[in-house]
């Protein structure tokens, strides 16, 4: 029998890491919560890792009288727009995301700039690394290739990587502007992740003229 989860959503909203909470079910009798973390919660996520954060939140729910199976958790910096319980359940049932969507994109003189926010709940973070989540360099390269393929028509795979620099860590909730420039003569894609004065990473991705 399903438990009334509304009181536990209210309890979660009272936690100092949480701005907003919405509870539902990820499956039959599998409860879960969508959480919008505030700055303090995002800082805890970056310093402690996802598992310790959700363990702390589970203990908070348990202290309010919850005695069922552990929650499924989905973490956001801003609560998604939700209009029905079915949407809540669908988000709880969905796998952790692998990608990010641009907040904005602009093109000037052939150079694309995409404004990104690194999702809190990327599937890569629990394994890279469990207590100090960092966006892997391989994912940064893959995102550059994926976005360039869509915007510039370049290949989804490169044959060589040149002048790669990973200067600062990209963490959950970080903002980054990804710039992409295609050099069709040399068959190369120039990419860089920056935000203001911060230079996160950059490099050139090359492929052969044939194939």
Short mmCIF file of C-alpha atoms in Angstrom, two decimals:
data_model
loop_
_atom_site.label_atom_id
_atom_site.label_comp_id
_atom_site.label_asym_id
_atom_site.label_seq_id
_atom_site.Cartn_x
_atom_site.Cartn_y
_atom_site.Cartn_z
CA UNK A 1 0.00 0.00 0.00
CA UNK A 2 1.33 3.45 -0.96
CA UNK A 3 2.28 5.77 1.88
CA UNK A 4 1.18 9.41 1.99
CA UNK A 5 4.50 11.10 1.22
CA UNK A 6 3.34 14.72 1.47
CA UNK A 7 4.47 15.13 5.11
CA UNK A 8 7.94 13.89 4.20
CA UNK A 9 8.20 16.38 1.33
CA UNK A 10 7.40 19.09 3.86
CA UNK A 11 10.04 17.69 6.20
CA UNK A 12 12.63 17.68 3.41
CA UNK A 13 11.86 21.32 2.59
CA UNK A 14 12.85 22.15 6.17
CA UNK A 15 16.34 20.68 5.73
CA UNK A 16 19.05 23.37 5.48
CA UNK A 17 20.32 21.94 2.17
CA UNK A 18 16.95 21.96 0.40
CA UNK A 19 15.05 24.74 -1.36
CA UNK A 20 12.17 22.63 -2.61
CA UNK A 21 11.04 19.00 -2.54
CA UNK A 22 8.43 16.87 -4.25
CA UNK A 23 7.77 13.22 -3.46
CA UNK A 24 6.36 10.42 -5.57
CA UNK A 25 7.01 6.85 -6.62
CA UNK A 26 9.73 5.41 -8.87
CA UNK A 27 7.80 2.13 -9.08
CA UNK A 28 5.30 0.10 -7.13
CA UNK A 29 5.91 0.93 -3.45
CA UNK A 30 9.31 2.50 -4.29
CA UNK A 31 9.15 6.05 -2.88
CA UNK A 32 11.36 8.87 -4.02
CA UNK A 33 11.98 12.59 -3.86
CA UNK A 34 12.91 15.29 -6.33
CA UNK A 35 15.02 17.86 -4.52
CA UNK A 36 16.15 21.34 -5.49
CA UNK A 37 19.33 21.91 -3.49
CA UNK A 38 20.34 25.37 -2.36
CA UNK A 39 23.93 26.66 -2.36
CA UNK A 40 24.65 24.96 0.96
CA UNK A 41 23.32 21.66 -0.38
CA UNK A 42 25.36 21.93 -3.58
CA UNK A 43 28.46 22.67 -1.51
CA UNK A 44 27.77 19.55 0.59
CA UNK A 45 27.37 17.53 -2.61
CA UNK A 46 30.73 18.75 -3.92
CA UNK A 47 32.53 18.15 -0.60
CA UNK A 48 30.92 14.87 0.46
CA UNK A 49 29.62 13.19 -2.68
CA UNK A 50 26.14 12.03 -3.63
CA UNK A 51 25.94 8.97 -1.40
CA UNK A 52 26.68 10.82 1.83
CA UNK A 53 24.24 13.58 0.91
CA UNK A 54 21.37 11.20 0.17
CA UNK A 55 22.18 9.15 3.28
CA UNK A 56 21.88 12.33 5.34
CA UNK A 57 18.56 13.21 3.70
CA UNK A 58 17.26 9.67 4.18
CA UNK A 59 18.11 9.90 7.88
CA UNK A 60 16.24 13.21 8.00
CA UNK A 61 13.14 11.55 6.55
CA UNK A 62 13.48 8.57 8.87
CA UNK A 63 13.67 10.89 11.86
CA UNK A 64 10.27 12.27 10.82
CA UNK A 65 8.75 8.80 11.21
CA UNK A 66 9.31 7.19 7.82
CA UNK A 67 9.89 3.42 8.14
CA UNK A 68 9.61 2.10 4.58
CA UNK A 69 12.17 1.18 1.95
CA UNK A 70 14.87 3.74 1.09
CA UNK A 71 13.94 6.63 -1.17
CA UNK A 72 15.07 7.06 -4.76
CA UNK A 73 16.64 10.52 -5.02
CA UNK A 74 16.95 12.98 -7.91
CA UNK A 75 18.92 16.18 -7.32
CA UNK A 76 18.50 19.51 -9.12
CA UNK A 77 19.67 23.08 -8.71
CA UNK A 78 16.19 24.28 -9.80
CA UNK A 79 13.04 22.23 -9.44
CA UNK A 80 11.70 21.10 -12.84
CA UNK A 81 8.30 22.41 -13.90
CA UNK A 82 5.83 19.74 -12.83
CA UNK A 83 2.12 19.70 -13.56
CA UNK A 84 1.09 16.19 -12.54
CA UNK A 85 2.05 13.36 -10.16
CA UNK A 86 2.76 11.25 -13.23
CA UNK A 87 5.57 13.63 -14.23
CA UNK A 88 7.09 13.33 -10.76
CA UNK A 89 6.96 9.55 -10.96
CA UNK A 90 8.45 9.55 -14.48
CA UNK A 91 11.44 11.63 -13.34
CA UNK A 92 12.00 9.34 -10.36
CA UNK A 93 11.83 6.28 -12.60
CA UNK A 94 14.21 7.71 -15.24
CA UNK A 95 17.93 6.90 -15.15
CA UNK A 96 20.43 9.52 -14.05
CA UNK A 97 21.25 11.92 -16.91
CA UNK A 98 24.35 11.66 -19.08
CA UNK A 99 24.08 15.03 -20.82
CA UNK A 100 23.32 18.67 -20.24
CA UNK A 101 21.16 21.12 -22.17
CA UNK A 102 22.39 24.62 -23.05
CA UNK A 103 20.84 27.49 -21.13
CA UNK A 104 21.62 29.67 -24.15
CA UNK A 105 23.50 29.39 -27.43
CA UNK A 106 24.91 32.07 -29.70
CA UNK A 107 26.86 32.13 -32.95
CA UNK A 108 29.24 34.87 -34.05
CA UNK A 109 31.60 34.69 -37.02
CA UNK A 110 31.33 30.91 -37.10
CA UNK A 111 32.08 30.45 -33.41
CA UNK A 112 29.34 28.93 -31.28
CA UNK A 113 29.11 29.67 -27.55
CA UNK A 114 26.85 27.52 -25.39
CA UNK A 115 26.01 28.49 -21.82
CA UNK A 116 25.96 25.32 -19.70
CA UNK A 117 25.12 24.44 -16.13
CA UNK A 118 26.61 21.16 -14.95
CA UNK A 119 23.72 19.00 -13.65
CA UNK A 120 23.93 17.92 -10.02
CA UNK A 121 22.86 14.35 -10.73
CA UNK A 122 25.00 13.26 -13.68
CA UNK A 123 25.51 9.53 -13.83
CA UNK A 124 29.30 9.99 -13.92
CA UNK A 125 29.66 11.70 -10.54
CA UNK A 126 29.16 8.76 -8.14
CA UNK A 127 32.10 6.95 -9.76
CA UNK A 128 34.27 10.02 -10.50
CA UNK A 129 34.73 10.41 -7.62
CA UNK A 130 32.44 9.08 -4.85
CA UNK A 131 33.36 11.73 -2.25
CA UNK A 132 34.52 14.52 -4.59
CA UNK A 133 32.45 14.55 -7.80
CA UNK A 134 34.26 15.89 -10.88
CA UNK A 135 33.12 15.99 -14.50
CA UNK A 136 35.48 13.57 -16.34
CA UNK A 137 37.63 14.99 -19.11
CA UNK A 138 36.35 12.30 -21.47
CA UNK A 139 32.80 13.56 -20.94
CA UNK A 140 33.86 17.14 -21.65
CA UNK A 141 35.34 15.99 -24.97
CA UNK A 142 32.25 13.91 -25.79
CA UNK A 143 29.93 16.85 -25.11
CA UNK A 144 32.04 19.10 -27.36
CA UNK A 145 31.82 16.53 -30.17
CA UNK A 146 28.07 16.03 -29.69
CA UNK A 147 27.24 19.73 -29.68
CA UNK A 148 29.53 20.40 -32.64
CA UNK A 149 27.94 17.60 -34.65
CA UNK A 150 24.53 19.19 -34.13
CA UNK A 151 25.57 22.79 -34.73
CA UNK A 152 28.45 22.49 -37.18
CA UNK A 153 27.88 19.15 -38.89
CA UNK A 154 31.22 17.74 -37.78
CA UNK A 155 31.79 14.03 -37.04
CA UNK A 156 30.68 12.54 -33.75
CA UNK A 157 34.07 10.89 -33.29
CA UNK A 158 37.57 12.28 -33.62
CA UNK A 159 40.74 10.49 -34.66
CA UNK A 160 43.15 12.56 -32.58
CA UNK A 161 43.16 14.99 -29.65
CA UNK A 162 45.69 17.81 -29.60
CA UNK A 163 46.84 20.36 -27.01
CA UNK A 164 44.37 19.12 -24.41
CA UNK A 165 44.44 21.15 -21.21
CA UNK A 166 42.38 20.45 -18.09
CA UNK A 167 43.11 23.42 -15.89
CA UNK A 168 40.32 23.56 -13.31
CA UNK A 169 37.75 21.06 -12.09
CA UNK A 170 34.15 21.19 -13.25
CA UNK A 171 31.89 20.27 -10.34
CA UNK A 172 28.13 19.75 -9.86
CA UNK A 173 26.25 23.01 -10.35
CA UNK A 174 29.14 24.86 -12.03
CA UNK A 175 28.47 27.23 -14.90
CA UNK A 176 30.58 26.99 -18.06
CA UNK A 177 30.56 28.56 -21.51
CA UNK A 178 31.54 26.04 -24.17
CA UNK A 179 32.99 27.61 -27.33
CA UNK A 180 33.24 25.61 -30.55
CA UNK A 181 35.09 26.58 -33.72
CA UNK A 182 35.40 24.35 -36.78
CA UNK A 183 38.49 24.58 -38.98
CA UNK A 184 37.32 22.71 -42.10
CA UNK A 185 40.63 23.11 -43.94
CA UNK A 186 42.61 21.35 -41.22
CA UNK A 187 39.69 19.08 -40.23
CA UNK A 188 39.81 20.20 -36.61
CA UNK A 189 37.39 21.32 -33.93
CA UNK A 190 38.62 23.83 -31.36
CA UNK A 191 36.78 23.70 -28.04
CA UNK A 192 37.09 25.44 -24.70
CA UNK A 193 35.13 25.44 -21.44
CA UNK A 194 35.40 28.75 -19.61
CA UNK A 195 33.36 30.94 -17.31
CA UNK A 196 34.45 34.49 -16.70
CA UNK A 197 38.11 34.36 -15.68
CA UNK A 198 38.00 30.60 -15.10
CA UNK A 199 39.54 28.40 -17.79
CA UNK A 200 38.35 24.84 -17.25
CA UNK A 201 39.59 22.96 -20.31
CA UNK A 202 40.42 23.33 -23.99
CA UNK A 203 41.85 21.45 -26.94
CA UNK A 204 41.64 20.52 -30.59
CA UNK A 205 39.82 17.45 -31.88
CA UNK A 206 40.95 16.26 -35.28
CA UNK A 207 39.80 13.75 -37.86
CA UNK A 208 41.17 12.64 -41.20
CA UNK A 209 40.00 14.16 -44.46
CA UNK A 210 38.81 10.76 -45.68
CA UNK A 211 36.33 8.46 -43.86
#
